Amino acid sequence: MLLRNGRLAACLAAGALCAATASAQSISKEYNSNAPDEPEWVENEAPAAPAFDMSKLVDVTVDAQGALRYGIDPATLQIGKDGVVRYVMVARSTSGAMTAMYEGIRCDTGEYKLYARYNVDRWTPVGKPEWKSLWESTRVKYPLAFARQGGCDGKARPTSVQDIVRQLKSPAQTVYPN
């Protein structure tokens, strides 16, 4: 009788464990954006780096005391169907030196990716572009500055390129969280 009760208890315990696991998985799917039923995010292929016009740059304030000035040509701004905001950021020194970066920002994850660099009148693609945190770089600050000044709408992508440009032209308000 004891053996039978022991088996019964073991079966009941196993059943309860299975039920608890199933319940936890069901709850997890409701609150976890990476749940198996959710399609995994896939980045669209980035278009070729667009041409930019130095005379049309809208300033992005990165460091008021810094030696470089940053700006974005609004014609280079794109909001992809994948949610990536792509743009060309131009950095200019007081001596006249210039470089540009073709990049993308994922507002929802707080990441940026460098696709290509512009030097000496031509674009050079990055070998294996990778997503990097906006927050972890102490050296590369301009993607976070862009996100905060209008490249993102909180942790969501902006609704239009016009919204980005309007925010950049009135940078008094930070729109990306600290």
Short mmCIF file of C-alpha atoms in Angstrom, two decimals:
data_model
loop_
_atom_site.label_atom_id
_atom_site.label_comp_id
_atom_site.label_asym_id
_atom_site.label_seq_id
_atom_site.Cartn_x
_atom_site.Cartn_y
_atom_site.Cartn_z
CA MET A 1 0.00 0.00 0.00
CA LEU A 2 2.86 2.33 0.85
CA LEU A 3 4.50 1.71 -2.50
CA ARG A 4 1.21 2.40 -4.29
CA ASN A 5 0.73 5.66 -2.33
CA GLY A 6 4.32 6.63 -3.11
CA ARG A 7 3.75 6.11 -6.84
CA LEU A 8 0.50 8.00 -6.64
CA ALA A 9 2.22 10.89 -4.88
CA ALA A 10 5.02 10.88 -7.47
CA CYS A 11 2.49 10.92 -10.33
CA LEU A 12 0.55 13.77 -8.71
CA ALA A 13 3.76 15.73 -8.15
CA ALA A 14 4.84 15.20 -11.78
CA GLY A 15 1.41 16.29 -13.01
CA ALA A 16 1.48 19.41 -10.86
CA LEU A 17 4.97 20.25 -12.15
CA CYS A 18 3.83 19.85 -15.77
CA ALA A 19 0.79 22.05 -15.16
CA ALA A 20 2.91 24.73 -13.47
CA THR A 21 5.43 24.68 -16.35
CA ALA A 22 2.67 24.99 -18.95
CA SER A 23 1.11 27.88 -17.03
CA ALA A 24 4.47 29.64 -16.72
CA GLN A 25 5.12 29.24 -20.46
CA SER A 26 1.69 30.66 -21.26
CA ILE A 27 2.29 33.68 -19.03
CA SER A 28 5.80 34.08 -20.44
CA LYS A 29 4.42 34.26 -23.99
CA GLU A 30 2.10 37.09 -22.97
CA TYR A 31 4.90 39.21 -21.51
CA ASN A 32 7.99 38.12 -23.47
CA SER A 33 8.42 39.77 -26.85
CA ASN A 34 10.83 36.98 -27.83
CA ALA A 35 8.26 34.22 -27.24
CA PRO A 36 8.39 31.39 -29.80
CA ASP A 37 5.06 32.41 -31.37
CA GLU A 38 6.38 35.91 -32.08
CA PRO A 39 8.21 36.35 -35.38
CA GLU A 40 11.85 37.17 -34.78
CA TRP A 41 12.91 40.67 -35.90
CA VAL A 42 14.83 40.67 -39.17
CA GLU A 43 16.63 43.71 -40.52
CA ASN A 44 15.93 44.65 -44.12
CA GLU A 45 18.94 45.00 -46.34
CA ALA A 46 20.24 48.54 -45.92
CA PRO A 47 20.02 50.62 -49.09
CA ALA A 48 23.23 51.98 -50.54
CA ALA A 49 24.62 55.01 -48.73
CA PRO A 50 22.81 58.09 -50.06
CA ALA A 51 24.44 61.25 -51.37
CA PHE A 52 24.38 64.20 -48.98
CA ASP A 53 24.55 67.97 -49.33
CA MET A 54 26.85 69.81 -46.93
CA SER A 55 24.85 73.04 -47.39
CA LYS A 56 21.64 71.42 -46.07
CA LEU A 57 22.92 69.93 -42.81
CA VAL A 58 20.75 70.28 -39.71
CA ASP A 59 22.90 70.45 -36.58
CA VAL A 60 22.98 67.70 -33.98
CA THR A 61 24.45 68.94 -30.69
CA VAL A 62 26.87 66.33 -29.35
CA ASP A 63 29.33 68.26 -27.21
CA ALA A 64 29.09 72.05 -26.94
CA GLN A 65 32.82 72.35 -26.18
CA GLY A 66 33.90 69.68 -28.69
CA ALA A 67 36.11 70.35 -31.69
CA LEU A 68 33.67 68.66 -34.08
CA ARG A 69 30.30 69.84 -35.34
CA TYR A 70 27.76 67.25 -36.40
CA GLY A 71 24.86 67.47 -38.80
CA ILE A 72 22.40 65.43 -40.85
CA ASP A 73 21.15 66.18 -44.35
CA PRO A 74 17.37 65.62 -44.04
CA ALA A 75 17.32 64.12 -47.56
CA THR A 76 19.29 61.13 -46.21
CA LEU A 77 16.78 60.24 -43.49
CA GLN A 78 14.80 57.03 -44.01
CA ILE A 79 12.49 55.07 -41.73
CA GLY A 80 12.59 51.45 -42.87
CA LYS A 81 9.75 48.94 -42.68
CA ASP A 82 12.02 47.06 -40.25
CA GLY A 83 11.83 50.04 -37.86
CA VAL A 84 15.42 51.17 -38.46
CA VAL A 85 15.99 54.91 -38.83
CA ARG A 86 18.84 55.31 -41.35
CA TYR A 87 20.73 58.54 -41.93
CA VAL A 88 24.04 60.13 -42.89
CA MET A 89 25.80 61.94 -40.03
CA VAL A 90 28.49 64.43 -41.08
CA ALA A 91 31.29 65.44 -38.70
CA ARG A 92 33.22 68.64 -39.46
CA SER A 93 36.24 70.04 -37.70
CA THR A 94 37.08 73.73 -37.28
CA SER A 95 40.02 73.21 -39.67
CA GLY A 96 37.65 72.09 -42.44
CA ALA A 97 38.22 68.33 -42.29
CA MET A 98 35.07 66.30 -42.87
CA THR A 99 33.92 62.71 -42.59
CA ALA A 100 30.49 61.14 -42.80
CA MET A 101 28.92 57.99 -41.44
CA TYR A 102 25.96 56.10 -42.90
CA GLU A 103 24.18 54.52 -39.94
CA GLY A 104 20.97 53.10 -38.59
CA ILE A 105 19.29 53.33 -35.17
CA ARG A 106 16.88 50.85 -33.56
CA CYS A 107 15.00 53.03 -31.10
CA ASP A 108 13.21 50.13 -29.38
CA THR A 109 16.47 48.37 -28.44
CA GLY A 110 18.73 51.43 -28.04
CA GLU A 111 21.23 50.28 -30.68
CA TYR A 112 23.01 51.77 -33.67
CA LYS A 113 24.89 50.28 -36.60
CA LEU A 114 27.55 51.81 -38.86
CA TYR A 115 27.08 50.70 -42.49
CA ALA A 116 29.67 52.85 -44.30
CA ARG A 117 32.16 55.73 -43.89
CA TYR A 118 32.70 58.60 -46.31
CA ASN A 119 36.25 59.85 -46.79
CA VAL A 120 37.98 61.50 -49.71
CA ASP A 121 34.90 61.66 -51.93
CA ARG A 122 33.76 58.03 -51.64
CA TRP A 123 31.84 55.63 -49.42
CA THR A 124 33.65 52.66 -47.89
CA PRO A 125 31.31 49.95 -46.59
CA VAL A 126 32.00 48.46 -43.16
CA GLY A 127 33.05 44.82 -43.46
CA LYS A 128 30.66 43.26 -40.95
CA PRO A 129 28.37 45.93 -39.50
CA GLU A 130 27.13 45.07 -36.01
CA TRP A 131 24.50 46.54 -33.72
CA LYS A 132 26.04 48.35 -30.74
CA SER A 133 24.48 49.90 -27.67
CA LEU A 134 23.82 53.64 -27.75
CA TRP A 135 24.69 53.72 -24.05
CA GLU A 136 27.96 51.80 -23.80
CA SER A 137 30.27 53.87 -25.98
CA THR A 138 32.17 56.66 -24.27
CA ARG A 139 33.88 57.60 -27.53
CA VAL A 140 31.01 57.52 -30.06
CA LYS A 141 28.34 59.86 -28.69
CA TYR A 142 26.63 61.27 -31.76
CA PRO A 143 24.16 58.38 -32.38
CA LEU A 144 22.75 58.80 -28.86
CA ALA A 145 22.66 62.59 -29.32
CA PHE A 146 20.72 62.09 -32.57
CA ALA A 147 18.29 59.65 -30.91
CA ARG A 148 17.68 62.10 -28.06
CA GLN A 149 17.19 65.12 -30.32
CA GLY A 150 14.61 63.57 -32.63
CA GLY A 151 15.95 60.40 -34.26
CA CYS A 152 13.65 58.43 -31.97
CA ASP A 153 10.26 59.12 -30.44
CA GLY A 154 10.91 57.80 -26.97
CA LYS A 155 11.69 54.13 -27.52
CA ALA A 156 9.64 54.03 -30.71
CA ARG A 157 10.63 54.94 -34.21
CA PRO A 158 9.43 58.38 -35.32
CA THR A 159 6.25 58.48 -37.37
CA SER A 160 7.80 60.50 -40.20
CA VAL A 161 11.00 62.05 -41.49
CA GLN A 162 9.31 65.46 -41.10
CA ASP A 163 8.91 64.77 -37.35
CA ILE A 164 12.64 64.02 -37.07
CA VAL A 165 13.61 67.21 -38.89
CA ARG A 166 11.20 69.32 -36.80
CA GLN A 167 12.68 67.89 -33.57
CA LEU A 168 16.27 68.44 -34.77
CA LYS A 169 15.49 72.06 -35.60
CA SER A 170 14.10 72.66 -32.08
CA PRO A 171 16.50 70.63 -29.88
CA ALA A 172 15.39 72.09 -26.56
CA GLN A 173 13.38 68.93 -25.81
CA THR A 174 14.99 65.53 -25.30
CA VAL A 175 12.78 62.81 -26.74
CA TYR A 176 14.87 59.70 -25.95
CA PRO A 177 15.18 58.47 -22.37
CA ASN A 178 18.37 58.79 -20.35
#
